[in-house]
């Protein structure tokens, strides 16, 4: 009797312990995987390529060519305008327009970021454009720019390879479907062809998977937006320096990168490794402070030429392009956007 009572107590205790285990809520936190950009990788790669080309067009070599050669070409002066301030305004307006298009796309994808600062990209960009306020230090230093651009260039190349391999995979899969539906081959020959094609498709899928991991495809919205935001801020800071818009110079970009360093050189010229800076003319200098307050608004557009100027220019655009028709890589024209007069100036620069 005593044994039975003891067994009942043990059974009751065990039952209570199992009930406690079942009612206990798990304390392990679930890891939430950030969503990747997926198929948007191809459009993002195109924007990165535009930013890289835009940065290259702001290099010392390109700026010197614009200042000393392009706007002084007889063809440009006769067809577009003989007004230096007008020509510089065209160049600046086209570059700003290109940057605005990229920023507009980044504003859209930033809404899918988890970082609150990145989600506020549109507001922060407008503030930086109009006042130079950069609370998060998104303007990169010169060495940081080189490293970031190399990384972006690798992403662009890998994503382009992914596009080609995915296209090849699609062709293979369509070929397999057609082969399975065909009745033109002997059964044994058809079977061997199907096996061979399926093997190729298997390895092609492995290649696509590998490239997705290496390219922008599997990068998160936060990662991609952060890269683009920093690049956009840095390019905008460079544009302001080159064209002398606004006051002062960001700490991360040395004074030697500005046009003021050329107009007002330092006392120790040997310490300056760069020679580019704002492309100034007396008339442009008078307007720059006014432009600084609405730098990226729709009102900031290329100066209006006379209808006769534009008509003569657009009908004879090839004259400006002939001057450098032997170049293999027109990096500026690949950016797109802007008016035909602005493209004429930059084609001549290339």
Coordinates of C-alpha atoms in Angstrom, one line a residue:
X1 CA 0.0 0.0 0.0
X2 CA 2.8 2.4 0.9
X3 CA 4.5 1.5 -2.4
X4 CA 1.4 2.3 -4.4
X5 CA 1.1 5.7 -2.7
X6 CA 4.7 6.5 -3.4
X7 CA 4.3 5.6 -7.2
X8 CA 1.2 7.8 -7.4
X9 CA 3.2 10.7 -6.0
X10 CA 6.1 10.2 -8.4
X11 CA 3.7 10.0 -11.4
X12 CA 2.0 13.2 -10.3
X13 CA 5.3 15.0 -9.9
X14 CA 6.5 13.9 -13.4
X15 CA 3.2 15.0 -14.9
X16 CA 3.5 18.4 -13.4
X17 CA 7.1 18.8 -14.6
X18 CA 6.0 18.0 -18.2
X19 CA 3.2 20.5 -18.0
X20 CA 5.6 23.2 -16.9
X21 CA 7.9 22.5 -19.8
X22 CA 5.1 22.7 -22.3
X23 CA 3.8 26.0 -21.0
X24 CA 7.3 27.6 -20.9
X25 CA 7.8 30.1 -23.8
X26 CA 11.0 29.8 -25.7
X27 CA 13.5 32.6 -25.1
X28 CA 15.6 32.1 -28.2
X29 CA 15.4 35.1 -30.5
X30 CA 14.6 34.5 -34.1
X31 CA 17.2 35.9 -36.5
X32 CA 15.4 38.1 -39.1
X33 CA 17.1 37.9 -42.5
X34 CA 17.4 41.2 -44.3
X35 CA 15.7 41.2 -47.6
X36 CA 18.1 41.4 -50.6
X37 CA 17.7 43.6 -53.6
X38 CA 17.2 40.7 -56.0
X39 CA 16.4 41.6 -59.6
X40 CA 16.8 45.3 -58.8
X41 CA 20.6 44.5 -58.8
X42 CA 20.7 45.1 -62.5
X43 CA 19.3 48.6 -62.3
X44 CA 21.4 49.4 -59.2
X45 CA 24.5 48.3 -61.1
X46 CA 23.6 50.7 -63.9
X47 CA 23.3 53.5 -61.4
X48 CA 26.7 52.6 -59.8
X49 CA 28.2 52.7 -63.3
X50 CA 26.8 56.2 -63.9
X51 CA 28.2 57.4 -60.6
X52 CA 31.6 56.0 -61.4
X53 CA 31.6 57.7 -64.8
X54 CA 30.3 61.0 -63.2
X55 CA 33.2 60.9 -60.7
X56 CA 35.7 60.3 -63.5
X57 CA 34.3 63.3 -65.4
X58 CA 35.2 65.4 -62.3
X59 CA 38.8 64.1 -62.2
X60 CA 41.6 66.6 -62.4
X61 CA 42.4 65.5 -66.0
X62 CA 38.8 66.0 -67.2
X63 CA 38.5 69.4 -65.4
X64 CA 41.7 70.7 -66.9
X65 CA 40.5 69.6 -70.3
X66 CA 37.2 71.4 -69.9
X67 CA 38.8 74.6 -68.6
X68 CA 41.6 74.8 -71.1
X69 CA 40.2 73.1 -74.2
X70 CA 36.6 72.3 -74.4
X71 CA 34.9 75.6 -73.7
X72 CA 37.5 77.3 -75.9
X73 CA 36.9 75.2 -79.0
X74 CA 36.0 77.3 -82.0
X75 CA 33.2 74.9 -82.9
X76 CA 31.6 75.1 -79.4
X77 CA 32.0 78.9 -79.4
X78 CA 30.3 79.3 -82.8
X79 CA 27.6 76.6 -82.6
X80 CA 26.6 76.8 -78.9
X81 CA 27.6 80.1 -77.4
X82 CA 30.6 82.5 -77.0
X83 CA 29.6 83.1 -73.4
X84 CA 31.9 81.2 -71.0
X85 CA 29.5 81.5 -68.1
X86 CA 26.8 80.0 -70.2
X87 CA 29.0 77.0 -71.3
X88 CA 30.0 76.4 -67.7
X89 CA 26.4 76.6 -66.7
X90 CA 25.5 73.9 -69.3
X91 CA 28.2 71.6 -68.0
X92 CA 27.2 72.0 -64.4
X93 CA 23.5 71.7 -65.0
X94 CA 23.9 68.5 -66.9
X95 CA 25.9 66.9 -64.2
X96 CA 23.5 68.0 -61.5
X97 CA 20.6 66.6 -63.6
X98 CA 22.4 63.2 -63.9
X99 CA 23.0 63.1 -60.2
X100 CA 19.4 64.1 -59.4
X101 CA 18.1 61.1 -61.4
X102 CA 20.3 58.7 -59.4
X103 CA 19.3 60.3 -56.1
X104 CA 15.6 59.9 -57.0
X105 CA 16.0 56.2 -57.4
X106 CA 18.0 55.9 -54.1
X107 CA 15.2 57.8 -52.4
X108 CA 12.8 55.1 -53.4
X109 CA 14.8 52.1 -52.4
X110 CA 15.9 53.8 -49.1
X111 CA 12.3 53.3 -47.9
X112 CA 13.0 49.6 -47.7
X113 CA 16.0 50.0 -45.4
X114 CA 16.0 49.1 -41.8
X115 CA 18.5 51.9 -40.8
X116 CA 16.5 55.0 -40.0
X117 CA 19.3 57.3 -41.3
X118 CA 19.2 55.6 -44.7
X119 CA 15.4 55.8 -44.8
X120 CA 15.8 59.6 -44.4
X121 CA 18.1 59.8 -47.4
X122 CA 15.8 62.1 -49.4
X123 CA 15.6 64.7 -46.6
X124 CA 19.3 64.5 -45.8
X125 CA 20.3 64.8 -49.4
X126 CA 18.2 68.0 -49.9
X127 CA 19.7 69.4 -46.7
X128 CA 23.2 68.7 -47.9
X129 CA 22.6 70.0 -51.4
X130 CA 21.2 73.3 -50.1
X131 CA 23.3 73.9 -46.9
X132 CA 26.2 71.5 -47.0
X133 CA 25.0 69.9 -43.7
X134 CA 26.3 66.3 -43.5
X135 CA 25.4 65.0 -40.0
X136 CA 26.5 61.4 -40.7
X137 CA 29.7 62.1 -42.5
X138 CA 28.7 60.6 -45.8
X139 CA 31.1 62.7 -47.8
X140 CA 34.2 60.4 -48.3
X141 CA 37.8 61.4 -48.2
X142 CA 39.9 61.0 -51.3
X143 CA 41.5 57.6 -50.3
X144 CA 38.1 56.3 -49.1
X145 CA 36.6 57.3 -52.5
X146 CA 39.2 55.2 -54.3
X147 CA 38.5 52.2 -52.2
X148 CA 34.7 52.6 -52.5
X149 CA 34.9 53.1 -56.2
X150 CA 36.9 49.9 -56.7
X151 CA 34.4 48.0 -54.7
X152 CA 31.5 49.4 -56.7
X153 CA 33.3 48.7 -59.9
X154 CA 33.7 45.0 -58.8
X155 CA 30.0 44.8 -58.0
X156 CA 29.1 46.3 -61.4
X157 CA 31.3 43.8 -63.2
X158 CA 30.1 40.8 -61.3
X159 CA 26.4 41.8 -61.7
X160 CA 27.0 42.2 -65.4
X161 CA 28.4 38.7 -65.5
X162 CA 25.4 37.5 -63.5
X163 CA 23.1 39.0 -66.1
X164 CA 24.9 37.2 -69.0
X165 CA 24.9 33.9 -67.1
X166 CA 21.2 34.1 -66.2
X167 CA 20.5 34.8 -69.9
X168 CA 22.5 31.8 -70.9
X169 CA 20.7 29.7 -68.3
X170 CA 17.4 30.8 -69.7
X171 CA 18.5 29.8 -73.3
X172 CA 19.5 26.4 -72.0
X173 CA 16.3 25.8 -70.2
X174 CA 14.2 26.8 -73.2
X175 CA 16.4 24.5 -75.3
X176 CA 15.7 21.6 -73.0
X177 CA 11.9 22.2 -73.1
X178 CA 12.0 22.2 -76.9
X179 CA 14.1 19.0 -77.0
X180 CA 11.7 17.2 -74.7
X181 CA 8.7 18.2 -76.9
X182 CA 10.4 17.3 -80.2
X183 CA 9.8 14.0 -82.0
X184 CA 12.5 14.4 -84.7
X185 CA 15.2 12.4 -82.9
X186 CA 15.7 8.7 -82.2
X187 CA 14.8 7.8 -78.6
X188 CA 18.3 6.8 -77.6
X189 CA 19.9 9.9 -79.2
X190 CA 17.3 12.1 -77.7
X191 CA 17.8 10.6 -74.2
X192 CA 21.6 11.2 -74.5
X193 CA 21.0 14.8 -75.6
X194 CA 18.6 15.4 -72.7
X195 CA 21.2 14.0 -70.2
X196 CA 24.0 16.2 -71.6
X197 CA 21.8 19.3 -71.6
X198 CA 20.5 18.7 -68.1
X199 CA 24.1 18.3 -66.9
X200 CA 25.0 21.7 -68.5
X201 CA 22.0 23.3 -66.9
X202 CA 23.0 21.9 -63.5
X203 CA 26.5 23.5 -63.7
X204 CA 25.0 26.7 -65.1
X205 CA 22.7 27.0 -62.2
X206 CA 25.7 26.6 -59.8
X207 CA 27.5 29.4 -61.6
X208 CA 24.4 31.6 -61.3
X209 CA 24.1 30.8 -57.6
X210 CA 27.8 31.7 -57.1
X211 CA 27.5 35.0 -58.9
X212 CA 24.3 35.9 -57.0
X213 CA 26.3 35.6 -53.8
X214 CA 29.2 37.6 -55.2
X215 CA 27.2 40.3 -56.9
X216 CA 24.6 42.9 -55.8
X217 CA 21.8 40.4 -56.1
X218 CA 22.1 39.1 -52.5
X219 CA 23.1 42.4 -50.9
X220 CA 20.7 44.0 -48.5
X221 CA 18.9 47.3 -49.2
X222 CA 20.9 48.8 -46.3
X223 CA 24.2 47.8 -47.8
X224 CA 23.4 49.0 -51.3
X225 CA 21.8 52.2 -50.2
X226 CA 24.7 53.0 -47.9
X227 CA 27.2 52.7 -50.8
X228 CA 25.0 54.8 -53.2
X229 CA 24.3 57.5 -50.6
X230 CA 28.0 58.0 -49.8
X231 CA 28.9 58.1 -53.4
X232 CA 26.1 60.6 -54.2
X233 CA 27.1 62.9 -51.4
X234 CA 30.8 62.8 -52.4
X235 CA 30.0 63.5 -56.1
X236 CA 27.8 66.4 -55.1
X237 CA 30.5 67.8 -52.9
X238 CA 32.9 67.5 -55.8
X239 CA 30.6 69.3 -58.2
X240 CA 30.2 72.1 -55.7
X241 CA 33.9 72.5 -55.4
X242 CA 34.6 72.3 -59.1
X243 CA 32.0 74.8 -60.1
X244 CA 32.5 77.0 -57.0
X245 CA 29.0 76.8 -55.7
X246 CA 28.5 77.5 -52.0
X247 CA 31.1 78.5 -49.4
X248 CA 33.9 76.5 -47.8
X249 CA 35.2 73.1 -48.5
X250 CA 34.2 69.8 -46.8
X251 CA 36.9 68.6 -44.5
X252 CA 37.2 65.3 -46.2
X253 CA 38.0 66.9 -49.6
X254 CA 41.3 68.8 -49.6
X255 CA 41.4 72.4 -50.8
X256 CA 43.7 71.4 -53.6
X257 CA 40.6 69.9 -55.3
X258 CA 38.9 73.2 -55.7
X259 CA 39.1 75.8 -58.4
X260 CA 40.0 78.4 -55.8
X261 CA 43.3 76.5 -55.2
X262 CA 44.1 77.3 -58.9
X263 CA 42.9 80.9 -58.9
X264 CA 44.5 81.6 -55.4
X265 CA 47.3 79.0 -55.1
X266 CA 48.9 78.3 -51.7
X267 CA 52.2 79.7 -50.7
X268 CA 53.8 76.3 -51.0
X269 CA 52.7 75.0 -54.4
X270 CA 54.9 71.9 -54.2
X271 CA 52.7 70.5 -51.5
X272 CA 49.7 70.5 -53.8
X273 CA 49.2 67.3 -55.7
X274 CA 46.0 68.3 -57.5
X275 CA 45.4 71.2 -59.8
X276 CA 41.6 71.1 -60.5
X277 CA 39.0 73.3 -58.9
X278 CA 36.0 75.5 -59.6
X279 CA 35.7 76.5 -63.2
X280 CA 35.1 80.2 -62.7
X281 CA 34.1 83.1 -64.9
X282 CA 33.3 86.6 -63.6
X283 CA 29.6 86.1 -64.4
X284 CA 29.4 82.6 -63.0
X285 CA 31.1 83.8 -59.8
X286 CA 28.4 86.4 -59.3
X287 CA 25.6 83.8 -59.4
X288 CA 27.1 81.0 -57.5
X289 CA 26.0 82.1 -54.0
X290 CA 22.4 82.4 -55.3
X291 CA 22.5 78.9 -56.8
X292 CA 23.7 77.4 -53.6
X293 CA 20.3 77.9 -52.0
X294 CA 18.4 75.8 -54.5
X295 CA 21.2 73.7 -56.0
X296 CA 19.1 70.6 -56.8
X297 CA 15.7 72.2 -57.3
X298 CA 14.0 72.1 -60.7
X299 CA 14.8 75.8 -61.1
X300 CA 18.5 75.0 -61.3
X301 CA 18.8 74.3 -65.0
X302 CA 21.1 75.2 -67.8
X303 CA 21.0 78.8 -68.9
X304 CA 18.6 79.4 -71.7
X305 CA 20.3 80.0 -75.0
X306 CA 18.6 81.9 -77.8
X307 CA 16.5 79.8 -80.1
X308 CA 18.9 80.5 -82.9
X309 CA 21.8 79.2 -80.8
X310 CA 20.0 75.9 -80.0
X311 CA 18.6 75.4 -83.5
X312 CA 22.1 75.8 -85.0
X313 CA 23.6 73.6 -82.4
X314 CA 21.2 70.7 -82.5
X315 CA 21.3 70.6 -86.3
X316 CA 25.1 70.5 -86.3
X317 CA 25.8 68.4 -83.2
X318 CA 28.1 66.1 -85.1
X319 CA 30.6 68.9 -85.6
X320 CA 31.4 68.9 -81.9
X321 CA 31.6 65.1 -81.8
X322 CA 34.0 64.9 -84.8
X323 CA 36.8 66.6 -82.7
X324 CA 37.2 63.4 -80.7
X325 CA 35.6 60.7 -82.8
X326 CA 38.6 58.5 -82.5
X327 CA 38.1 57.9 -78.7
X328 CA 37.2 54.3 -77.8
X329 CA 35.5 55.1 -74.6
X330 CA 33.2 58.1 -74.2
X331 CA 32.7 57.9 -70.5
X332 CA 30.6 61.1 -70.3
X333 CA 28.1 60.3 -73.0
X334 CA 27.3 57.0 -71.3
X335 CA 25.7 58.8 -68.4
X336 CA 22.8 60.1 -70.4
X337 CA 20.4 62.9 -69.6
X338 CA 20.8 66.6 -70.0
X339 CA 20.2 68.8 -73.1
X340 CA 21.9 68.4 -76.4
X341 CA 24.0 71.6 -75.8
X342 CA 25.3 70.3 -72.6
X343 CA 26.3 67.0 -74.2
X344 CA 28.1 68.9 -76.9
X345 CA 30.4 70.5 -74.3
X346 CA 31.1 67.2 -72.6
X347 CA 31.6 65.3 -75.9
X348 CA 34.3 67.8 -76.7
X349 CA 35.8 67.3 -73.2
X350 CA 36.0 63.5 -73.8

